[in-house]
PDB file of C-alpha atoms in Angstrom:
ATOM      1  CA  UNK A   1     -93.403-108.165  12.406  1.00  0.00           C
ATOM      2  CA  UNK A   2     -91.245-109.740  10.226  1.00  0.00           C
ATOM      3  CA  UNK A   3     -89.953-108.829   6.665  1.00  0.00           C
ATOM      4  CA  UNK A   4     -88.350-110.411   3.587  1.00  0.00           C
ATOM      5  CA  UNK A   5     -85.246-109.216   2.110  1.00  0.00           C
ATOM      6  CA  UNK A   6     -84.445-109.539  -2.062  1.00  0.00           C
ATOM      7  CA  UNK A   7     -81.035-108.508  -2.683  1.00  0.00           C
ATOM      8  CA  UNK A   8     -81.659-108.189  -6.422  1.00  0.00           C
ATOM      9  CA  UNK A   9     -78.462-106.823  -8.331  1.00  0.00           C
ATOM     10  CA  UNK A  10     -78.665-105.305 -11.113  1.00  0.00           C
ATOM     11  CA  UNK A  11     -81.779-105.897 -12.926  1.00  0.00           C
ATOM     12  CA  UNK A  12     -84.023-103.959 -15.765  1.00  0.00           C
ATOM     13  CA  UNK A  13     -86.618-101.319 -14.320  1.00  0.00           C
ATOM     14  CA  UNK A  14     -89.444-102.787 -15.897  1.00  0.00           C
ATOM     15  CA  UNK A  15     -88.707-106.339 -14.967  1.00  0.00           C
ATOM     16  CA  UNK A  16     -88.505-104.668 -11.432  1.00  0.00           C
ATOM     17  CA  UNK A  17     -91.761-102.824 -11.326  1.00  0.00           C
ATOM     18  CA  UNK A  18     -93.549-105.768 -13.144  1.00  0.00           C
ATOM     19  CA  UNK A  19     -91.967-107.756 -10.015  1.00  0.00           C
ATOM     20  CA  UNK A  20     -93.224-105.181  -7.340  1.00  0.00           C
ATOM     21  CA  UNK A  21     -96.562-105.419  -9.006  1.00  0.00           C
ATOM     22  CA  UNK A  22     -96.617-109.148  -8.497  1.00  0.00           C
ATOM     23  CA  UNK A  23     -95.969-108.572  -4.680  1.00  0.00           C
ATOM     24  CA  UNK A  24     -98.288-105.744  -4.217  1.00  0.00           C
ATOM     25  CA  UNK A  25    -100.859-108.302  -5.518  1.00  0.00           C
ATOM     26  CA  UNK A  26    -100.342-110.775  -2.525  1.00  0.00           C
ATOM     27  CA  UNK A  27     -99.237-107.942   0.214  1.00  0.00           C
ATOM     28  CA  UNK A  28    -102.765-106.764  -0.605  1.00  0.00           C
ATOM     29  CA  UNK A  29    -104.349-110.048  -0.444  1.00  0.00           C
ATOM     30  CA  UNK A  30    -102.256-111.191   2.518  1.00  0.00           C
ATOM     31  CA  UNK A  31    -100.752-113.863   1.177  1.00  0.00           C
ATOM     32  CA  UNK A  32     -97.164-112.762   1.610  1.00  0.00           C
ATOM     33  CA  UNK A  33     -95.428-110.668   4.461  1.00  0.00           C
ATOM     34  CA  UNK A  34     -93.626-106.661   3.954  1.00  0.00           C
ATOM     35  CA  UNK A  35     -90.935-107.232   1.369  1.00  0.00           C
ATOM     36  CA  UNK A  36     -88.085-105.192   0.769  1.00  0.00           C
ATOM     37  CA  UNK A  37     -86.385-105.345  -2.633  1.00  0.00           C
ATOM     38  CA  UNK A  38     -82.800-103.705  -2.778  1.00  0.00           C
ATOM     39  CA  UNK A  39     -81.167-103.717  -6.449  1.00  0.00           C
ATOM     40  CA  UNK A  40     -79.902-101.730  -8.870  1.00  0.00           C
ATOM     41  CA  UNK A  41     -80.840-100.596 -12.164  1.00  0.00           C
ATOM     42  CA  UNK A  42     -79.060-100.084 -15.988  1.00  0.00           C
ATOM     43  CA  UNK A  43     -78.662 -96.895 -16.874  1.00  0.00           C
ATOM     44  CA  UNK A  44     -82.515 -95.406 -17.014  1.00  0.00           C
ATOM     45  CA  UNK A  45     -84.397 -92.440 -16.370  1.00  0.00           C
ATOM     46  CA  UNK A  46     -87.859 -92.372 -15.098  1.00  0.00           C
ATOM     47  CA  UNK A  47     -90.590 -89.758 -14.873  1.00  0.00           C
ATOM     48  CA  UNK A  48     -93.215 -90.117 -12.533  1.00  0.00           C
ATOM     49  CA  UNK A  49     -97.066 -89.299 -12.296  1.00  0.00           C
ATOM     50  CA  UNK A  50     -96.497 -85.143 -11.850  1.00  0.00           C
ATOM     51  CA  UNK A  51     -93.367 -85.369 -14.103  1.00  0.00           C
ATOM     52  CA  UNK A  52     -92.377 -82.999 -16.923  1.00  0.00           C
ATOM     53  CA  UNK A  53     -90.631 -84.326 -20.051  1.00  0.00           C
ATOM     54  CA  UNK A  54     -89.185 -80.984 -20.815  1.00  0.00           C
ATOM     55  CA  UNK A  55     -87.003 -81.699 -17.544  1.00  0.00           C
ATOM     56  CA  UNK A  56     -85.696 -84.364 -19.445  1.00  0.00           C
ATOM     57  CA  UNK A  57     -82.358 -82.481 -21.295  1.00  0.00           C
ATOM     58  CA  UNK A  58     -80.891 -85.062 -23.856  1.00  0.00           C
ATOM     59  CA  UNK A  59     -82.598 -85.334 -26.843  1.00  0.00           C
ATOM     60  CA  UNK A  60     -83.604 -89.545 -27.689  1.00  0.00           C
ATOM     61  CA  UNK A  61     -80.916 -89.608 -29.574  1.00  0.00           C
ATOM     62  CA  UNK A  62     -78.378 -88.770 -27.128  1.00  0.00           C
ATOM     63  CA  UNK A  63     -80.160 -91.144 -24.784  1.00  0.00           C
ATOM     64  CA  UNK A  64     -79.657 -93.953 -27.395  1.00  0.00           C
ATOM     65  CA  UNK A  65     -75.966 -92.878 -27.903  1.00  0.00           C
ATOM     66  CA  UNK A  66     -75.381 -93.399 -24.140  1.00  0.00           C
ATOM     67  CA  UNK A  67     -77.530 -96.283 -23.299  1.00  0.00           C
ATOM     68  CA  UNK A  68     -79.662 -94.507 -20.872  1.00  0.00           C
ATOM     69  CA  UNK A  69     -83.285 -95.897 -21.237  1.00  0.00           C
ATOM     70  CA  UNK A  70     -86.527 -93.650 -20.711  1.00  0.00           C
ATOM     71  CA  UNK A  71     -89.362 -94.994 -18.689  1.00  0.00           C
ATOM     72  CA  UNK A  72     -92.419 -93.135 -17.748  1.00  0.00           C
ATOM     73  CA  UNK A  73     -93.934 -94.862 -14.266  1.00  0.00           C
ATOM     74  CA  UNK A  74     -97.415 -94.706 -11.772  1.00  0.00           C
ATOM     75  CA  UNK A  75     -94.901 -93.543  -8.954  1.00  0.00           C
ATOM     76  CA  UNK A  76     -94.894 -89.865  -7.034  1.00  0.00           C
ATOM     77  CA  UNK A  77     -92.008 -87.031  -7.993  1.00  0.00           C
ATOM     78  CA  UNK A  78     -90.769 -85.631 -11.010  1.00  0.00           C
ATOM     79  CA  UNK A  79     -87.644 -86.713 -13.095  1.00  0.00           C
ATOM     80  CA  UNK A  80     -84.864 -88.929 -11.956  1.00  0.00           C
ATOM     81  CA  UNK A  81     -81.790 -90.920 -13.132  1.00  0.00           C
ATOM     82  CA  UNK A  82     -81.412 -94.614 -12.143  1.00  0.00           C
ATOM     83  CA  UNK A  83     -77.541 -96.425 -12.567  1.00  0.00           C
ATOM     84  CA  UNK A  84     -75.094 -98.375 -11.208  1.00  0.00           C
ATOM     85  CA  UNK A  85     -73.832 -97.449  -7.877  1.00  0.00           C
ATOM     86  CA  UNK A  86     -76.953 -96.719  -6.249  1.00  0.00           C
ATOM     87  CA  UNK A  87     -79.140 -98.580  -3.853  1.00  0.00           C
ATOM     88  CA  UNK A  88     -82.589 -98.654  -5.103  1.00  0.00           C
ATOM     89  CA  UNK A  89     -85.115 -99.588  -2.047  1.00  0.00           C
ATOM     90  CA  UNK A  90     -88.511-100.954  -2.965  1.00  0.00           C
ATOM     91  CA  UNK A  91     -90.598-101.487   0.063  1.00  0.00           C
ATOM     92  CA  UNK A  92     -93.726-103.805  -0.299  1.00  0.00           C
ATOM     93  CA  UNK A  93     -95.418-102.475   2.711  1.00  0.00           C
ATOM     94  CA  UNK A  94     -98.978-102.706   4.333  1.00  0.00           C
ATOM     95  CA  UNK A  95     -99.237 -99.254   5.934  1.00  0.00           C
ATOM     96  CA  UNK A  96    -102.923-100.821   6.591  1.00  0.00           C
ATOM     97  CA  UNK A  97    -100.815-102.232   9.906  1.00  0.00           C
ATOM     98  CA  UNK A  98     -99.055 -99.534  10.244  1.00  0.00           C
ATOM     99  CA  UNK A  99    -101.821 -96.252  11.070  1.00  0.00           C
ATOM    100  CA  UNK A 100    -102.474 -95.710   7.363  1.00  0.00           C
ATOM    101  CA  UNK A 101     -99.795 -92.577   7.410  1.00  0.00           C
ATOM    102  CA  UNK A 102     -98.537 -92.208   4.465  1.00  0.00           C
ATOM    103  CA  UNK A 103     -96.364 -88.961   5.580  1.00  0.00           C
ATOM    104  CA  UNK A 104     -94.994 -91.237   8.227  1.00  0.00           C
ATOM    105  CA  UNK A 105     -93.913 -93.754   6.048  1.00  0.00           C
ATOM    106  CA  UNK A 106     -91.855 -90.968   4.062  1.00  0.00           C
ATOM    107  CA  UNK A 107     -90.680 -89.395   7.101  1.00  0.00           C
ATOM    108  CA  UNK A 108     -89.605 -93.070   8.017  1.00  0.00           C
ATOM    109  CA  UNK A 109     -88.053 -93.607   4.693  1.00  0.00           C
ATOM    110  CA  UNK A 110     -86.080 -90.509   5.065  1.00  0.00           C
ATOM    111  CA  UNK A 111     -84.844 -91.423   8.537  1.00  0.00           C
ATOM    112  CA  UNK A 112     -83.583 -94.974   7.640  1.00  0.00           C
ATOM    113  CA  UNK A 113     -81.290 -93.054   4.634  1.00  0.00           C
ATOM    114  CA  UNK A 114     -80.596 -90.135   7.093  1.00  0.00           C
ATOM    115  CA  UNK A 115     -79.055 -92.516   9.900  1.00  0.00           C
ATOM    116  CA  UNK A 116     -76.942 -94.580   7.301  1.00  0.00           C
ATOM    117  CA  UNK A 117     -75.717 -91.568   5.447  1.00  0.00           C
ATOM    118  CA  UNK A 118     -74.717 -90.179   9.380  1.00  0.00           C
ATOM    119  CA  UNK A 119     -72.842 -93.527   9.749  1.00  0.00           C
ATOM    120  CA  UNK A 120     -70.436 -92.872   7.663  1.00  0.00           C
ATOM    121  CA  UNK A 121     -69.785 -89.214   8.675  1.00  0.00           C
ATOM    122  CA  UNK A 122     -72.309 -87.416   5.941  1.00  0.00           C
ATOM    123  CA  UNK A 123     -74.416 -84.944   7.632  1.00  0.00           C
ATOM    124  CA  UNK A 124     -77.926 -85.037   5.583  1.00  0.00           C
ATOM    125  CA  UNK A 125     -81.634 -84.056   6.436  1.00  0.00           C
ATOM    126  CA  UNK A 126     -84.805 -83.102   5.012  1.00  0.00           C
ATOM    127  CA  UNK A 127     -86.522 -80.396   2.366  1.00  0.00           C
ATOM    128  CA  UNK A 128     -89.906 -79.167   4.006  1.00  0.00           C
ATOM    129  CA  UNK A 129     -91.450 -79.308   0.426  1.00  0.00           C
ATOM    130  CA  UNK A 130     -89.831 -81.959  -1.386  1.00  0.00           C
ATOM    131  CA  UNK A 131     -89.412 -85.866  -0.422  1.00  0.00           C
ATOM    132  CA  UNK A 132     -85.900 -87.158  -0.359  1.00  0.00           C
ATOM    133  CA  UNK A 133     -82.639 -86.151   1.254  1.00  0.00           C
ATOM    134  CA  UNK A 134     -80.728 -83.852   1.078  1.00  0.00           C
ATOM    135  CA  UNK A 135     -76.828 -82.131   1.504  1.00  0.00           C
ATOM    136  CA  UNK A 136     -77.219 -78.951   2.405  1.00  0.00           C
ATOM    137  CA  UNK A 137     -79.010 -78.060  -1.677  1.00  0.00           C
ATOM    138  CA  UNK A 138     -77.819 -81.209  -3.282  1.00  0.00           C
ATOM    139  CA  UNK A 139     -79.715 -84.684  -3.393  1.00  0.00           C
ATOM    140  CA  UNK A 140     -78.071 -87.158  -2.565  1.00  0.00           C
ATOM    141  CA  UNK A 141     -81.354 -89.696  -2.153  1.00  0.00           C
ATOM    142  CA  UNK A 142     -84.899 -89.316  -3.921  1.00  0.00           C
ATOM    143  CA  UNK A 143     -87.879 -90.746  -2.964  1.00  0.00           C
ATOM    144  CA  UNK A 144     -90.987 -91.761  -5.142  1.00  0.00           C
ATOM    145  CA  UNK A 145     -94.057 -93.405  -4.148  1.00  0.00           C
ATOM    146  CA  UNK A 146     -97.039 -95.139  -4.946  1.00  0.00           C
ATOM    147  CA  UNK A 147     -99.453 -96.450  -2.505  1.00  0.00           C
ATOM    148  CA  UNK A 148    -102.659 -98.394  -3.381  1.00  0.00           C
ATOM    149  CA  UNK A 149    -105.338 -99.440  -1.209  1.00  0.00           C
ATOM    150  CA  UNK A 150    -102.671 -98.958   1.515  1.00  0.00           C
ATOM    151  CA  UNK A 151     -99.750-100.825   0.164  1.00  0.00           C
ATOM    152  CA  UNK A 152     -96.996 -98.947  -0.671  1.00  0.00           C
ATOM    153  CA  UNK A 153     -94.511 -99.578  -3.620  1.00  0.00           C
ATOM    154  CA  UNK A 154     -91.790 -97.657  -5.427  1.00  0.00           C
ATOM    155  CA  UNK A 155     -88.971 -96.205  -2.624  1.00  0.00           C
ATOM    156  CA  UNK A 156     -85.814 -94.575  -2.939  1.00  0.00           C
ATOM    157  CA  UNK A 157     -82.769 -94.584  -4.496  1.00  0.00           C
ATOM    158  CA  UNK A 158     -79.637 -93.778  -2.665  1.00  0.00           C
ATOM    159  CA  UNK A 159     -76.616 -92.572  -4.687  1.00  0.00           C
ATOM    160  CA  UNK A 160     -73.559 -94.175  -2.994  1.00  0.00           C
ATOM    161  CA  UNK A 161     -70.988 -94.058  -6.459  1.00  0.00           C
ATOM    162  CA  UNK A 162     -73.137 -93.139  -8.750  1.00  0.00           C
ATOM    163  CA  UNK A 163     -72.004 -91.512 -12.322  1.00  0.00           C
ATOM    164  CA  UNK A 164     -73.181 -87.834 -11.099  1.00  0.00           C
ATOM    165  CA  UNK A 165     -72.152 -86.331 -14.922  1.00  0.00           C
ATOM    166  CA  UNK A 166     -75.519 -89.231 -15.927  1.00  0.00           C
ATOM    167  CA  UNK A 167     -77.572 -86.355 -13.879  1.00  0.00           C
ATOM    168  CA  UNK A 168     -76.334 -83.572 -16.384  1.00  0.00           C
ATOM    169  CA  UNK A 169     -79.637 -85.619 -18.808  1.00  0.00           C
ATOM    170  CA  UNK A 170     -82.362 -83.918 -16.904  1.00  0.00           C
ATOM    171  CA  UNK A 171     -83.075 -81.792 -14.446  1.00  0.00           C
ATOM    172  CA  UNK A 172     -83.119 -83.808 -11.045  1.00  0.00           C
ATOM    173  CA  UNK A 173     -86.772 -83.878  -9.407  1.00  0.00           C
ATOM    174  CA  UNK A 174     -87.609 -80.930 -11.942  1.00  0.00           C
ATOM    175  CA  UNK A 175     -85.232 -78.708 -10.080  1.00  0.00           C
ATOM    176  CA  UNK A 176     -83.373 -76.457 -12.490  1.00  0.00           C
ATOM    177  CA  UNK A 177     -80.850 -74.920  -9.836  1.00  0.00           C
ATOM    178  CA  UNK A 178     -80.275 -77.663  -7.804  1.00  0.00           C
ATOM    179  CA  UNK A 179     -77.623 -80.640  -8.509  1.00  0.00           C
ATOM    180  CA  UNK A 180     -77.263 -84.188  -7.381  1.00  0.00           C
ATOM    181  CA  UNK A 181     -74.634 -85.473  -5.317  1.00  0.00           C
ATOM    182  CA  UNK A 182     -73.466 -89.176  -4.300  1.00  0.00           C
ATOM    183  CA  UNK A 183     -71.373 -90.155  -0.884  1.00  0.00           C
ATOM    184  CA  UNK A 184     -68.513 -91.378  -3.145  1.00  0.00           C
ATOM    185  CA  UNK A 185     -68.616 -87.800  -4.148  1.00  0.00           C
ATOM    186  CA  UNK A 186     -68.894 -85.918  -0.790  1.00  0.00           C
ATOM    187  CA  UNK A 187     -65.767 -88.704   0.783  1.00  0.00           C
ATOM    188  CA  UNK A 188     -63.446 -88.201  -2.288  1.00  0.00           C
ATOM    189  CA  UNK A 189     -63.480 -92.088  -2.628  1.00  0.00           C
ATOM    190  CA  UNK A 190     -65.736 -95.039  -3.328  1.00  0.00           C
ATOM    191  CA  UNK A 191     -67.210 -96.451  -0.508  1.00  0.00           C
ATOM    192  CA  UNK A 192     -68.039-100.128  -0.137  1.00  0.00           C
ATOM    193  CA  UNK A 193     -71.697-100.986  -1.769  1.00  0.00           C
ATOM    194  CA  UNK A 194     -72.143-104.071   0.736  1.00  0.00           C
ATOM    195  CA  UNK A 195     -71.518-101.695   3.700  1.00  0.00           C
ATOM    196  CA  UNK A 196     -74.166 -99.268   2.939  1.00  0.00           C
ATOM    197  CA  UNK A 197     -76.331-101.655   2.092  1.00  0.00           C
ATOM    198  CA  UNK A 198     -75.389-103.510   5.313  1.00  0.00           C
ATOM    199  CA  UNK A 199     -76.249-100.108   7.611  1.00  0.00           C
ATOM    200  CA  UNK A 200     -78.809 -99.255   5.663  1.00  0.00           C
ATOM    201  CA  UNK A 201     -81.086-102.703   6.586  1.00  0.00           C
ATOM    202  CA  UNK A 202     -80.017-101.999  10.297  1.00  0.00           C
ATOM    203  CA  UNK A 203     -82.006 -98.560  10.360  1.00  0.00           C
ATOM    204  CA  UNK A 204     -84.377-100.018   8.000  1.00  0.00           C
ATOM    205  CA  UNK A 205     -85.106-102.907  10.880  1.00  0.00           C
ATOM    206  CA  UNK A 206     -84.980-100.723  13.458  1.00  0.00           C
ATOM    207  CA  UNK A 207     -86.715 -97.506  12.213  1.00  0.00           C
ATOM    208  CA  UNK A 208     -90.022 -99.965  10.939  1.00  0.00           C
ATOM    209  CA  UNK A 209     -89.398-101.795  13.649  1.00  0.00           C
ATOM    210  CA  UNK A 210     -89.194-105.507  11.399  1.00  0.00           C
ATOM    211  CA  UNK A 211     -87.426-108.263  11.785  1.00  0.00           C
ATOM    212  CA  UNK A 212     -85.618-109.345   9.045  1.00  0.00           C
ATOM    213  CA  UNK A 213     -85.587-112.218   7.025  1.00  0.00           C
ATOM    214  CA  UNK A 214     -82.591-112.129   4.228  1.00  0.00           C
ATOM    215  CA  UNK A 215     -83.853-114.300   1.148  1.00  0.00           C
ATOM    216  CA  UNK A 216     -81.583-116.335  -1.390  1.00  0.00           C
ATOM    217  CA  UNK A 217     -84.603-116.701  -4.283  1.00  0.00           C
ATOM    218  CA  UNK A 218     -87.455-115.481  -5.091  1.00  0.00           C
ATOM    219  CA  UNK A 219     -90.753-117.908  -5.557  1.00  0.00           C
ATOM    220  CA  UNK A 220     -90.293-119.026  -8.887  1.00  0.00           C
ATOM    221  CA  UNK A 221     -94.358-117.660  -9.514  1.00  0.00           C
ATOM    222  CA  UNK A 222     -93.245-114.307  -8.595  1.00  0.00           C
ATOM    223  CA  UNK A 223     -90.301-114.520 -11.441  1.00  0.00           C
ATOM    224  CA  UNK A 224     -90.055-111.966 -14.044  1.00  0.00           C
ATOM    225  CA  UNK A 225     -90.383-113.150 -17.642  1.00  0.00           C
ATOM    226  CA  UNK A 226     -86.735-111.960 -18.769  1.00  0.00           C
ATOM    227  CA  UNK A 227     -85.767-113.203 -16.146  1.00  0.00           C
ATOM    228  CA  UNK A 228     -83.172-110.679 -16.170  1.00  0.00           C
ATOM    229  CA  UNK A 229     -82.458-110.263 -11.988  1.00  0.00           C
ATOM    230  CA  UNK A 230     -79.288-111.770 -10.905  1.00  0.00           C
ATOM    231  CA  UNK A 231     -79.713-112.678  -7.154  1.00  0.00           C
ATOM    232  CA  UNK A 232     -76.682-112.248  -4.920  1.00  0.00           C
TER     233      UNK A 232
END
């Protein structure tokens, strides 16, 4: 099977999930192939479906004064923080193709971040009962999802040198003694954001077993009205 590969930059999470929506309309309608959208985001925090705005610490005031936007969104999971220096993953995928397992696309999710993470000498692995990965009791990758009529959008977001002190706003994934970390963090140095991302589509290929398929532009029909991504 073959996939298509977005690399976004940095673009607005609501141009992005207005985008995703636009593809989960032709995955489910077969019109288009599995798409895999890798970007970042401004400065935001998002709280999902079972979220809890008291896990959200800073006050809207002290959001404004920062420039960290507040977005409340139809995926899975609790609080988290969005920013530059992390890979954010959106997967269009038909798990109609693919068994309809929807705990098997997590657990595949978590493997693809679990392998690259491994490549560069960061030991990582799973929490029983939470999605994501994790460092021993930090997170270092959170996962959200939402799945309709078997299509799956939403993903994960992988800090690589991400601003940690943002994560100090809420408490991550509504844990209130648990922290966040990043691999910039864990190495003592940034690391490269074209070589994770570069690892991270070799698991991803390999682990969902895709061929795939790096884009340059997105169908002008499929184009946000802000037009806000910058494609690189």
């Amino acid at each position: 099977m073959r996939c298509s590969v977005y690399q976004l930059g940095q673009i607005a999470y609501d141009d992005a999930y207005h985008l995703q929506q636009k593809l989960l309309y032709e995955r489910l309608n077969n019109r288009i192939e599995d798409t895999l959208l890798l970007l970042e985001h401004p400065p935001t925090i998002t709280v999902g479906k079972s979220g809890k705005l008291e896990n959200v610490l800073a006050s809207p005031a002290q959001l404004a004064e920062e420039g960290v936007s507040l977005v409340f969104t139809d995926r899975g999971g609790d609080v988290t923080y969005h920013g530059p220096g992390q890979i954010v993953g959106y997967p269009i995928f038909d798990l109609r193709e693919r068994g309809r397992d929807a705990h098997q696309y997590l657990h595949n999710l978590e493997e693809v971040l679990i392998r690259t993470l491994n490549d560069f000498a960061i030991s990582s692995g799973r929490d029983s009962g939470h999605a994501g990965v994790w460092v021993k009791d930090e997170e270092i990758a959170a996962i959200g999802l939402s799945i309709r009529k078997w299509v799956a959008m939403h993903g994960f977001a992988l800090n690589v040198n991400t601003d940690l002190a943002r994560f100090s706003l809420i408490n991550p994934c509504g844990f209130t003694n648990r922290k966040a970390t990043s691999m910039a963090h864990l190495l003592g140095q940034e690391i490269p954001m074209e070589a994770v991302r570069e690892r991270l589509l070799a698991h991803f290929s390999e682990i969902f077993d895709v061929q795939l398929e790096l884009r340059t532009d997105i169908p002008e029909r499929y184009h946000v009205k802000r037009k806000t991504a910058t494609l690189v």
